[in-house]
XYZ file of N, CA, C and O in Angstrom:
748
model
N -104.890 -189.827 -189.795
C -103.581 -189.689 -189.180
C -102.962 -188.345 -189.528
O -102.201 -187.803 -188.755
N -103.309 -187.801 -190.695
C -102.761 -186.512 -191.125
C -103.144 -185.397 -190.158
O -102.335 -184.539 -189.837
N -104.410 -185.415 -189.678
C -104.856 -184.399 -188.717
C -104.034 -184.482 -187.435
O -103.662 -183.465 -186.859
N -103.751 -185.700 -186.998
C -102.956 -185.921 -185.794
C -101.554 -185.333 -185.963
O -101.045 -184.638 -185.084
N -100.934 -185.595 -187.107
C -99.591 -185.064 -187.389
C -99.619 -183.537 -187.444
O -98.707 -182.877 -186.951
N -100.665 -182.974 -188.047
C -100.787 -181.514 -188.127
C -100.877 -180.887 -186.745
O -100.279 -179.849 -186.476
N -101.642 -181.538 -185.841
C -101.777 -181.033 -184.476
C -100.422 -181.038 -183.792
O -100.014 -180.057 -183.163
N -99.670 -182.150 -183.925
C -98.358 -182.258 -183.278
C -97.364 -181.240 -183.841
O -96.583 -180.655 -183.092
N -97.376 -181.022 -185.144
C -96.448 -180.064 -185.761
C -96.727 -178.627 -185.321
O -95.810 -177.808 -185.263
N -97.979 -178.318 -185.006
C -98.335 -176.952 -184.608
C -97.998 -176.659 -183.151
O -98.018 -175.505 -182.732
N -97.669 -177.686 -182.351
C -97.407 -177.485 -180.931
C -96.143 -176.651 -180.722
O -96.118 -175.749 -179.884
N -95.074 -176.915 -181.463
C -93.809 -176.182 -181.300
C -93.980 -174.679 -181.411
O -93.615 -173.928 -180.488
N -94.532 -174.175 -182.540
C -94.749 -172.728 -182.645
C -95.660 -172.180 -181.544
O -95.464 -171.060 -181.066
N -96.652 -172.973 -181.118
C -97.552 -172.520 -180.051
C -96.793 -172.409 -178.727
O -97.013 -171.467 -177.950
N -95.873 -173.357 -178.471
C -95.046 -173.293 -177.258
C -94.163 -172.048 -177.271
O -94.038 -171.354 -176.263
N -93.542 -171.790 -178.419
C -92.674 -170.607 -178.536
C -93.487 -169.331 -178.321
O -93.065 -168.431 -177.583
N -94.647 -169.239 -178.938
C -95.493 -168.048 -178.799
C -95.918 -167.846 -177.343
O -95.903 -166.712 -176.845
N -96.255 -168.917 -176.654
C -96.673 -168.815 -175.246
C -95.519 -168.318 -174.380
O -95.699 -167.482 -173.499
N -94.312 -168.846 -174.650
C -93.134 -168.426 -173.871
C -92.819 -166.964 -174.128
O -92.578 -166.191 -173.188
N -92.832 -166.555 -175.396
C -92.517 -165.164 -175.732
C -93.574 -164.201 -175.196
O -93.247 -163.099 -174.766
N -94.813 -164.635 -175.215
C -95.889 -163.800 -174.683
C -95.687 -163.525 -173.196
O -95.995 -162.442 -172.708
N -95.155 -164.502 -172.487
C -94.859 -164.342 -171.062
C -93.560 -163.590 -170.835
O -93.238 -163.219 -169.707
N -92.767 -163.422 -171.895
C -91.485 -162.738 -171.766
C -90.437 -163.589 -171.074
O -89.511 -163.062 -170.449
N -90.553 -164.909 -171.173
C -89.622 -165.822 -170.508
C -88.545 -166.301 -171.484
O -88.784 -166.424 -172.676
N -87.392 -166.577 -170.946
C -86.311 -167.158 -171.744
C -86.401 -168.677 -171.637
O -87.082 -169.211 -170.756
N -85.680 -169.361 -172.528
C -85.627 -170.819 -172.447
C -85.039 -171.266 -171.108
O -85.494 -172.232 -170.514
N -84.028 -170.538 -170.643
C -83.383 -170.884 -169.374
C -84.364 -170.744 -168.205
O -84.408 -171.597 -167.308
N -85.154 -169.683 -168.198
C -86.142 -169.485 -167.130
C -87.214 -170.576 -167.163
O -87.610 -171.106 -166.122
N -87.643 -170.913 -168.377
C -88.650 -171.959 -168.520
C -88.084 -173.312 -168.092
O -88.763 -174.099 -167.438
N -86.822 -173.562 -168.440
C -86.166 -174.815 -168.042
C -86.104 -174.916 -166.517
O -86.356 -175.977 -165.945
N -85.793 -173.815 -165.866
C -85.704 -173.813 -164.407
C -87.061 -174.074 -163.756
O -87.162 -174.822 -162.788
N -88.130 -173.495 -164.313
C -89.451 -173.650 -163.690
C -90.106 -174.998 -164.003
O -90.965 -175.456 -163.252
N -89.696 -175.650 -165.092
C -90.330 -176.916 -165.476
C -89.468 -178.144 -165.223
O -89.985 -179.263 -165.204
N -88.161 -177.949 -165.088
C -87.265 -179.091 -164.944
C -86.944 -179.759 -166.271
O -86.357 -180.836 -166.310
N -87.301 -179.121 -167.373
C -87.013 -179.637 -168.716
C -85.777 -178.904 -169.232
O -85.687 -177.686 -169.115
N -84.831 -179.627 -169.808
C -83.570 -179.002 -170.246
C -83.817 -177.969 -171.348
O -84.786 -178.053 -172.108
N -82.912 -176.997 -171.429
C -82.988 -175.952 -172.449
C -82.959 -176.577 -173.842
O -83.714 -176.172 -174.735
N -82.099 -177.574 -174.050
C -82.006 -178.188 -175.379
C -83.312 -178.884 -175.759
O -83.757 -178.799 -176.906
N -83.955 -179.557 -174.809
C -85.235 -180.211 -175.098
C -86.303 -179.172 -175.419
O -87.075 -179.339 -176.375
N -86.324 -178.089 -174.656
C -87.293 -177.025 -174.919
C -87.076 -176.421 -176.303
O -88.035 -176.190 -177.049
N -85.827 -176.184 -176.656
C -85.497 -175.618 -177.959
C -85.947 -176.551 -179.090
O -86.526 -176.107 -180.080
N -85.684 -177.859 -178.922
C -86.084 -178.816 -179.959
C -87.605 -178.939 -180.042
O -88.155 -179.107 -181.139
N -88.298 -178.841 -178.918
C -89.764 -178.859 -178.957
C -90.308 -177.658 -179.724
O -91.176 -177.801 -180.581
N -89.778 -176.478 -179.402
C -90.259 -175.260 -180.052
C -89.947 -175.234 -181.548
O -90.721 -174.695 -182.332
N -88.826 -175.817 -181.954
C -88.446 -175.804 -183.378
C -89.078 -176.959 -184.153
O -88.938 -177.032 -185.375
N -89.744 -177.869 -183.458
C -90.378 -178.998 -184.127
C -89.452 -180.176 -184.357
O -89.823 -181.149 -185.008
N -88.227 -180.114 -183.824
C -87.279 -181.214 -183.994
C -87.559 -182.371 -183.037
O -87.002 -183.445 -183.195
N -88.386 -182.125 -182.042
C -88.786 -183.182 -181.103
C -90.298 -183.184 -180.991
O -90.921 -182.126 -180.850
N -90.867 -184.372 -181.051
C -92.322 -184.484 -180.922
C -92.711 -184.276 -179.465
O -92.048 -184.790 -178.564
N -93.787 -183.552 -179.235
C -94.219 -183.325 -177.855
C -94.791 -184.597 -177.249
O -95.503 -185.345 -177.892
N -94.451 -184.850 -176.006
C -94.977 -185.983 -175.251
C -95.700 -185.426 -174.030
O -95.407 -184.323 -173.564
N -96.610 -186.205 -173.521
C -97.431 -185.757 -172.395
C -96.595 -185.345 -171.191
O -96.870 -184.327 -170.554
N -95.525 -186.097 -170.883
C -94.712 -185.758 -169.700
C -93.973 -184.426 -169.876
O -93.542 -183.833 -168.893
N -93.854 -183.949 -171.114
C -93.266 -182.629 -171.358
C -94.339 -181.552 -171.423
O -94.129 -180.428 -170.963
N -95.481 -181.884 -172.008
C -96.536 -180.888 -172.196
C -97.236 -180.488 -170.898
O -97.612 -179.330 -170.731
N -97.393 -181.431 -169.986
C -98.079 -181.098 -168.726
C -97.361 -180.006 -167.932
O -97.993 -179.013 -167.543
N -96.037 -180.120 -167.686
C -95.383 -179.031 -166.948
C -95.336 -177.723 -167.743
O -95.374 -176.635 -167.166
N -95.279 -177.825 -169.072
C -95.272 -176.606 -169.886
C -96.630 -175.907 -169.839
O -96.691 -174.675 -169.728
N -97.693 -176.673 -169.905
C -99.032 -176.076 -169.805
C -99.200 -175.388 -168.451
O -99.729 -174.279 -168.359
N -98.700 -176.033 -167.395
C -98.781 -175.444 -166.055
C -97.947 -174.167 -165.981
O -98.394 -173.150 -165.454
N -96.742 -174.200 -166.511
C -95.862 -173.027 -166.464
C -96.446 -171.857 -167.240
O -96.333 -170.705 -166.820
N -97.070 -172.148 -168.378
C -97.660 -171.085 -169.206
C -99.075 -170.724 -168.758
O -99.663 -169.793 -169.288
N -99.605 -171.470 -167.789
C -100.964 -171.272 -167.273
C -101.985 -171.319 -168.408
O -102.858 -170.467 -168.541
N -101.846 -172.374 -169.225
C -102.727 -172.602 -170.367
C -103.266 -174.018 -170.248
O -102.501 -174.943 -169.991
N -104.579 -174.218 -170.449
C -105.089 -175.594 -170.448
C -104.390 -176.426 -171.521
O -104.082 -175.925 -172.607
N -104.143 -177.686 -171.216
C -103.418 -178.563 -172.130
C -104.083 -178.642 -173.500
O -103.400 -178.558 -174.528
N -105.410 -178.755 -173.547
C -106.076 -178.860 -174.847
C -105.916 -177.585 -175.665
O -105.849 -177.618 -176.891
N -105.799 -176.437 -175.002
C -105.554 -175.178 -175.716
C -104.109 -175.114 -176.201
O -103.832 -174.636 -177.300
N -103.180 -175.609 -175.396
C -101.772 -175.599 -175.769
C -101.527 -176.428 -177.021
O -100.761 -176.030 -177.893
N -102.189 -177.556 -177.142
C -101.997 -178.404 -178.324
C -103.060 -178.145 -179.387
O -103.026 -178.747 -180.453
N -104.010 -177.236 -179.103
C -105.112 -176.934 -180.011
C -105.835 -178.217 -180.393
O -106.021 -178.542 -181.562
N -106.205 -178.948 -179.356
C -106.868 -180.240 -179.551
C -108.179 -180.050 -180.298
O -108.903 -179.088 -180.055
N -108.490 -180.969 -181.198
C -109.765 -180.875 -181.911
C -110.925 -181.130 -180.965
O -110.758 -181.728 -179.896
N -112.101 -180.673 -181.346
C -113.299 -180.900 -180.538
C -113.467 -182.394 -180.295
O -113.203 -183.208 -181.174
N -113.908 -182.734 -179.100
C -114.049 -184.140 -178.749
C -115.381 -184.716 -179.188
O -115.598 -185.905 -179.059
N -116.257 -183.900 -179.683
C -117.528 -184.430 -180.171
C -118.660 -184.165 -179.221
O -118.822 -183.066 -178.718
N -119.416 -185.173 -178.952
C -120.640 -185.079 -178.191
C -120.382 -184.634 -176.753
O -119.721 -185.330 -175.995
N -120.881 -183.451 -176.337
C -120.617 -182.939 -174.984
C -121.602 -183.449 -173.926
O -121.481 -183.099 -172.759
N -122.559 -184.282 -174.326
C -123.567 -184.714 -173.356
C -122.967 -185.613 -172.277
O -122.121 -186.454 -172.557
N -123.429 -185.402 -171.053
C -123.041 -186.254 -169.928
C -124.004 -187.432 -169.913
O -125.215 -187.253 -169.922
N -123.468 -188.619 -169.926
C -124.306 -189.823 -169.927
C -124.147 -190.526 -168.575
O -123.413 -191.482 -168.443
N -124.849 -189.975 -167.609
C -124.743 -190.485 -166.242
C -125.552 -191.765 -166.080
O -126.629 -191.903 -166.646
N -125.012 -192.685 -165.302
C -125.718 -193.926 -165.007
C -126.539 -193.731 -163.737
O -125.989 -193.371 -162.694
N -127.840 -193.956 -163.816
C -128.682 -193.814 -162.625
C -128.288 -194.817 -161.549
O -127.854 -195.926 -161.833
N -128.453 -194.396 -160.302
C -128.188 -195.242 -159.139
C -129.509 -195.371 -158.388
O -130.169 -194.367 -158.119
N -129.920 -196.593 -158.068
C -131.162 -196.795 -157.330
C -130.810 -197.220 -155.907
O -130.077 -198.181 -155.701
N -131.296 -196.431 -154.932
C -131.095 -196.724 -153.505
C -132.411 -196.539 -152.779
O -133.028 -195.485 -152.878
N -132.806 -197.549 -152.031
C -134.031 -197.497 -151.230
C -135.238 -197.103 -152.090
O -136.102 -196.337 -151.649
N -135.258 -197.569 -153.331
C -136.369 -197.283 -154.236
C -136.292 -195.938 -154.922
O -137.089 -195.637 -155.799
N -135.332 -195.115 -154.553
C -135.172 -193.788 -155.152
C -134.119 -193.868 -156.258
O -133.131 -194.582 -156.131
N -134.325 -193.114 -157.325
C -133.382 -193.096 -158.440
C -132.587 -191.799 -158.391
O -133.168 -190.705 -158.415
N -131.261 -191.926 -158.323
C -130.353 -190.780 -158.293
C -129.613 -190.731 -159.624
O -128.965 -191.706 -160.012
N -129.708 -189.591 -160.316
C -128.991 -189.410 -161.573
C -127.918 -188.355 -161.317
O -128.231 -187.173 -161.124
N -126.631 -188.753 -161.285
C -125.570 -187.776 -160.999
C -125.430 -186.776 -162.147
O -125.411 -187.161 -163.314
N -125.357 -185.511 -161.801
C -125.198 -184.453 -162.799
C -123.795 -183.863 -162.778
O -123.445 -183.055 -163.636
N -122.998 -184.238 -161.792
C -121.597 -183.826 -161.715
C -120.750 -185.079 -161.740
O -121.205 -186.143 -161.328
N -119.514 -184.947 -162.228
C -118.661 -186.123 -162.354
C -117.415 -186.043 -161.498
O -116.616 -186.938 -161.477
N -117.225 -184.944 -160.797
C -116.030 -184.796 -159.963
C -116.212 -185.458 -158.619
O -117.211 -185.221 -157.959
N -115.252 -186.250 -158.191
C -115.384 -186.833 -156.853
C -115.134 -185.773 -155.784
O -114.319 -184.870 -155.977
N -115.838 -185.872 -154.693
C -115.669 -184.908 -153.602
C -116.282 -183.564 -153.957
O -116.762 -183.344 -155.054
N -116.301 -182.659 -153.008
C -116.850 -181.333 -153.250
C -118.347 -181.364 -153.478
O -119.038 -182.329 -153.144
N -118.866 -180.311 -154.060
C -120.296 -180.165 -154.302
C -120.763 -181.182 -155.341
O -120.144 -181.332 -156.386
N -121.842 -181.876 -155.039
C -122.399 -182.886 -155.934
C -123.833 -182.498 -156.280
O -124.595 -182.062 -155.423
N -124.191 -182.677 -157.557
C -125.546 -182.378 -158.015
C -126.196 -183.652 -158.540
O -125.553 -184.453 -159.216
N -127.489 -183.821 -158.222
C -128.233 -184.998 -158.641
C -129.648 -184.603 -159.035
O -130.223 -183.680 -158.466
N -130.205 -185.321 -159.993
C -131.646 -185.316 -160.189
C -132.105 -186.561 -159.445
O -131.519 -187.640 -159.609
N -133.140 -186.433 -158.620
C -133.606 -187.552 -157.809
C -135.095 -187.755 -158.079
O -135.861 -186.800 -158.146
N -135.480 -189.026 -158.225
C -136.879 -189.382 -158.438
C -137.312 -190.283 -157.283
O -136.699 -191.324 -157.031
N -138.347 -189.825 -156.548
C -138.871 -190.567 -155.400
C -140.189 -191.226 -155.799
O -141.093 -190.540 -156.261
N -140.347 -192.528 -155.558
C -141.669 -193.131 -155.732
C -142.539 -192.710 -154.543
O -142.044 -192.136 -153.575
N -143.827 -193.017 -154.595
C -144.711 -192.712 -153.467
C -144.208 -193.435 -152.218
O -143.860 -194.606 -152.266
N -144.125 -192.716 -151.085
C -143.563 -193.265 -149.849
C -144.135 -192.469 -148.687
O -143.626 -191.421 -148.336
N -145.223 -192.942 -148.106
C -145.901 -192.176 -147.055
C -145.392 -192.468 -145.654
O -145.657 -191.727 -144.733
N -144.675 -193.583 -145.470
C -144.269 -193.985 -144.118
C -143.017 -193.254 -143.664
O -142.028 -193.198 -144.387
N -143.054 -192.723 -142.477
C -141.872 -192.118 -141.865
C -140.956 -193.215 -141.345
O -141.440 -194.242 -140.848
N -139.644 -193.027 -141.443
C -138.738 -194.012 -140.856
C -138.784 -193.911 -139.335
O -139.269 -192.925 -138.782
N -138.262 -194.935 -138.652
C -138.295 -194.926 -137.187
C -137.350 -193.868 -136.609
O -137.575 -193.386 -135.505
N -136.283 -193.513 -137.338
C -135.375 -192.449 -136.891
C -135.081 -191.524 -138.064
O -135.136 -191.937 -139.229
N -134.770 -190.289 -137.740
C -134.406 -189.318 -138.766
C -132.887 -189.352 -138.955
O -132.149 -189.686 -138.034
N -132.429 -189.000 -140.134
C -131.001 -189.058 -140.461
C -130.307 -187.734 -140.151
O -130.927 -186.670 -140.177
N -129.018 -187.820 -139.867
C -128.161 -186.640 -139.739
C -126.819 -186.969 -140.377
O -126.407 -188.130 -140.418
N -126.146 -185.950 -140.895
C -124.797 -186.085 -141.442
C -124.214 -184.696 -141.648
O -124.929 -183.701 -141.590
N -122.916 -184.616 -141.866
C -122.256 -183.336 -142.103
C -122.676 -182.782 -143.454
O -122.918 -183.528 -144.392
N -122.729 -181.464 -143.589
C -122.968 -180.827 -144.871
C -124.270 -180.055 -144.928
O -124.933 -179.825 -143.920
N -124.596 -179.650 -146.151
C -125.815 -178.900 -146.433
C -126.498 -179.523 -147.631
O -125.843 -180.101 -148.501
N -127.820 -179.397 -147.682
C -128.580 -179.835 -148.850
C -129.380 -178.659 -149.360
O -129.896 -177.850 -148.595
N -129.451 -178.582 -150.688
C -130.280 -177.598 -151.378
C -131.134 -178.399 -152.333
O -130.604 -179.204 -153.110
N -132.448 -178.228 -152.267
C -133.353 -179.037 -153.071
C -134.347 -178.138 -153.786
O -134.955 -177.247 -153.179
N -134.526 -178.391 -155.092
C -135.504 -177.684 -155.919
C -136.476 -178.729 -156.456
O -136.061 -179.697 -157.098
N -137.764 -178.542 -156.201
C -138.775 -179.503 -156.630
C -139.155 -179.217 -158.080
O -139.629 -178.130 -158.400
N -138.937 -180.217 -158.950
C -139.283 -180.091 -160.369
C -140.748 -180.445 -160.614
O -141.456 -179.749 -161.337
N -141.196 -181.565 -160.032
C -142.591 -181.982 -160.185
C -142.975 -182.871 -159.006
O -142.117 -183.460 -158.351
N -144.281 -182.938 -158.756
C -144.770 -183.730 -157.636
C -144.692 -182.964 -156.329
O -144.524 -181.736 -156.315
N -144.786 -183.708 -155.228
C -144.730 -183.112 -153.893
C -143.716 -183.868 -153.064
O -143.642 -185.099 -153.135
N -142.947 -183.142 -152.258
C -141.934 -183.747 -151.392
C -142.283 -183.445 -149.944
O -142.515 -182.287 -149.578
N -142.277 -184.483 -149.126
C -142.469 -184.279 -147.686
C -141.095 -184.212 -147.056
O -140.265 -185.101 -147.246
N -140.858 -183.162 -146.291
C -139.593 -182.956 -145.576
C -139.906 -182.842 -144.095
O -140.639 -181.943 -143.668
N -139.371 -183.773 -143.334
C -139.420 -183.656 -141.882
C -138.036 -183.168 -141.488
O -137.028 -183.839 -141.742
N -137.986 -181.977 -140.896
C -136.724 -181.324 -140.543
C -136.822 -180.875 -139.092
O -137.470 -179.878 -138.779
N -136.193 -181.645 -138.208
C -136.312 -181.339 -136.785
C -137.765 -181.455 -136.368
O -138.399 -182.486 -136.578
N -138.342 -180.361 -135.837
C -139.739 -180.353 -135.387
C -140.713 -179.995 -136.506
O -141.919 -180.031 -136.308
N -140.205 -179.606 -137.675
C -141.074 -179.167 -138.772
C -141.432 -180.329 -139.686
O -140.619 -181.197 -139.951
N -142.669 -180.307 -140.178
C -143.142 -181.307 -141.135
C -143.737 -180.513 -142.296
O -144.811 -179.926 -142.168
N -143.019 -180.482 -143.423
C -143.404 -179.639 -144.552
C -143.728 -180.484 -145.777
O -143.126 -181.540 -145.984
N -144.653 -180.001 -146.609
C -144.888 -180.594 -147.923
C -144.573 -179.503 -148.944
O -145.188 -178.445 -148.941
N -143.583 -179.790 -149.784
C -143.134 -178.837 -150.798
C -143.694 -179.243 -152.154
O -143.803 -180.428 -152.452
N -144.009 -178.248 -152.995
C -144.552 -178.554 -154.317
C -143.623 -178.001 -155.398
O -142.640 -177.312 -155.097
N -143.918 -178.318 -156.656
C -143.091 -177.914 -157.791
C -142.778 -176.420 -157.741
O -143.650 -175.598 -157.455
N -141.503 -176.085 -157.956
C -141.060 -174.698 -157.956
C -140.540 -174.209 -156.625
O -139.947 -173.143 -156.535
N -140.743 -174.983 -155.569
C -140.262 -174.565 -154.246
C -138.842 -175.071 -154.012
O -138.419 -176.086 -154.577
N -138.128 -174.331 -153.161
C -136.729 -174.636 -152.843
C -136.577 -174.701 -151.337
O -137.212 -173.938 -150.611
N -135.718 -175.605 -150.881
C -135.400 -175.687 -149.463
C -133.893 -175.879 -149.338
O -133.262 -176.507 -150.199
N -133.325 -175.298 -148.294
C -131.905 -175.465 -148.002
C -131.779 -175.652 -146.506
O -132.412 -174.943 -145.734
N -130.957 -176.634 -146.092
C -130.830 -176.869 -144.664
C -129.506 -177.525 -144.310
O -128.868 -178.157 -145.146
N -129.127 -177.329 -143.053
C -127.943 -177.958 -142.478
C -128.319 -179.398 -142.167
O -129.264 -179.653 -141.428
N -127.587 -180.339 -142.740
C -127.958 -181.749 -142.590
C -127.595 -182.341 -141.240
O -127.867 -183.512 -140.990
N -127.012 -181.532 -140.350
C -126.808 -181.997 -138.977
C -128.133 -181.958 -138.214
O -128.269 -182.554 -137.162
N -129.130 -181.247 -138.779
C -130.476 -181.247 -138.218
C -131.140 -182.563 -138.633
O -131.136 -182.909 -139.819
N -131.715 -183.321 -137.697
C -132.370 -184.575 -138.073
C -133.433 -184.326 -139.151
O -134.230 -183.389 -139.042
N -133.410 -185.173 -140.196
C -134.315 -184.940 -141.320
C -134.694 -186.239 -142.022
O -134.037 -187.269 -141.861
N -135.763 -186.148 -142.811
C -136.237 -187.251 -143.641
C -136.934 -186.648 -144.848
O -137.619 -185.631 -144.744
N -136.754 -187.274 -146.001
C -137.401 -186.841 -147.237
C -138.250 -187.992 -147.750
O -137.798 -189.145 -147.768
N -139.462 -187.696 -148.187
C -140.332 -188.727 -148.734
C -141.346 -188.135 -149.692
O -141.455 -186.913 -149.831
N -142.096 -189.000 -150.337
C -143.090 -188.594 -151.316
C -144.483 -188.945 -150.802
O -144.824 -190.117 -150.724
N -145.291 -187.929 -150.452
C -146.639 -188.215 -149.961
C -147.610 -188.607 -151.075
O -148.769 -188.902 -150.799
N -147.154 -188.611 -152.332
C -147.977 -189.030 -153.470
C -148.883 -187.922 -153.966
O -148.780 -186.793 -153.534
N -149.735 -188.191 -154.894
C -150.010 -189.505 -155.459
C -149.064 -189.876 -156.620
O -149.093 -191.009 -157.096
N -148.238 -188.956 -157.086
C -147.350 -189.204 -158.220
C -145.891 -189.191 -157.759
O -145.585 -188.665 -156.686
N -144.976 -189.721 -158.577
C -143.550 -189.609 -158.227
C -143.153 -188.136 -158.103
O -143.770 -187.262 -158.711
N -142.140 -187.870 -157.302
C -141.618 -186.508 -157.183
C -140.232 -186.496 -157.827
O -139.450 -187.437 -157.672
N -139.950 -185.453 -158.605
C -138.646 -185.260 -159.225
C -138.062 -183.969 -158.676
O -138.749 -182.957 -158.560
N -136.769 -184.024 -158.321
C -136.134 -182.842 -157.751
C -134.672 -182.764 -158.164
O -134.080 -183.753 -158.595
N -134.126 -181.579 -158.046
C -132.685 -181.365 -158.196
C -132.134 -181.175 -156.798
O -132.701 -180.425 -155.996
N -131.030 -181.847 -156.507
C -130.440 -181.757 -155.174
C -128.955 -181.451 -155.287
O -128.251 -182.055 -156.098
N -128.504 -180.505 -154.482
C -127.082 -180.209 -154.353
C -126.674 -180.610 -152.950
O -127.316 -180.211 -151.979
N -125.611 -181.399 -152.871
C -125.134 -181.866 -151.575
C -123.785 -181.240 -151.299
O -122.916 -181.210 -152.170
N -123.601 -180.776 -150.058
C -122.341 -180.184 -149.642
C -121.217 -181.198 -149.585
O -121.379 -182.344 -150.013
N -120.075 -180.813 -149.052
C -118.873 -181.655 -149.070
C -119.056 -183.078 -148.576
O -118.358 -183.970 -149.006
N -120.006 -183.327 -147.698
C -120.212 -184.681 -147.210
C -121.445 -185.319 -147.845
O -121.994 -186.266 -147.331
N -121.877 -184.792 -148.985
C -123.097 -185.264 -149.629
C -123.098 -186.737 -149.954
O -124.145 -187.380 -149.965
N -121.914 -187.309 -150.217
C -121.864 -188.729 -150.552
C -122.285 -189.599 -149.367
O -122.590 -190.753 -149.543
N -122.359 -189.026 -148.156
C -122.788 -189.771 -146.968
C -124.251 -189.468 -146.669
O -124.707 -189.643 -145.559
N -124.996 -189.042 -147.640
C -126.370 -188.627 -147.442
C -127.193 -189.688 -146.713
O -127.132 -190.856 -147.043
N -127.901 -189.244 -145.723
C -128.834 -190.056 -144.956
C -128.207 -191.244 -144.250
O -128.787 -192.316 -144.188
N -127.010 -191.048 -143.734
C -126.409 -192.064 -142.895
C -127.075 -191.967 -141.540
O -127.122 -190.902 -140.939
N -127.593 -193.062 -141.041
C -128.294 -193.036 -139.754
C -127.282 -193.032 -138.624
O -126.279 -193.705 -138.676
N -127.582 -192.256 -137.589
C -126.694 -192.187 -136.429
C -127.212 -193.042 -135.306
O -128.355 -193.396 -135.230
């Protein structure tokens, strides 16, 4: 608990230093954050404990990440522990955690020689790097077999299909564009 108290006590001087570094007055900071001058003064002097609803607008006003503003201690283990998702026999391991936008996955395909009856299309782009094994890509009129170390990038509005011609599983890294979460939706 002592470390926690030390972190909170150091926030006031850090707030004052950030404000002075920007050359702002308490009144200017109060106007930009909506926090009263008296509250700001008490925060900076340590007479008021910082609360999240006060620190968030102050971090934004000072253009400082919140953890830097409070000098948060290291959180420990930085490893991402993604839960694999299995769809249609393929294993998708998410490598990004932000919803929307660019998504990255490690994907493992079991052997799958059969072409589907229709090819998929969807909005966005795919970028694929083959880590091991072989990947069959049917893209429009092209039928390609890619091997470890090869990269492909394509507009997913072009009808396409991905599969594993064998004999071993294929592992790849895939980046999906803004509509990547709709990957392989059949039209």
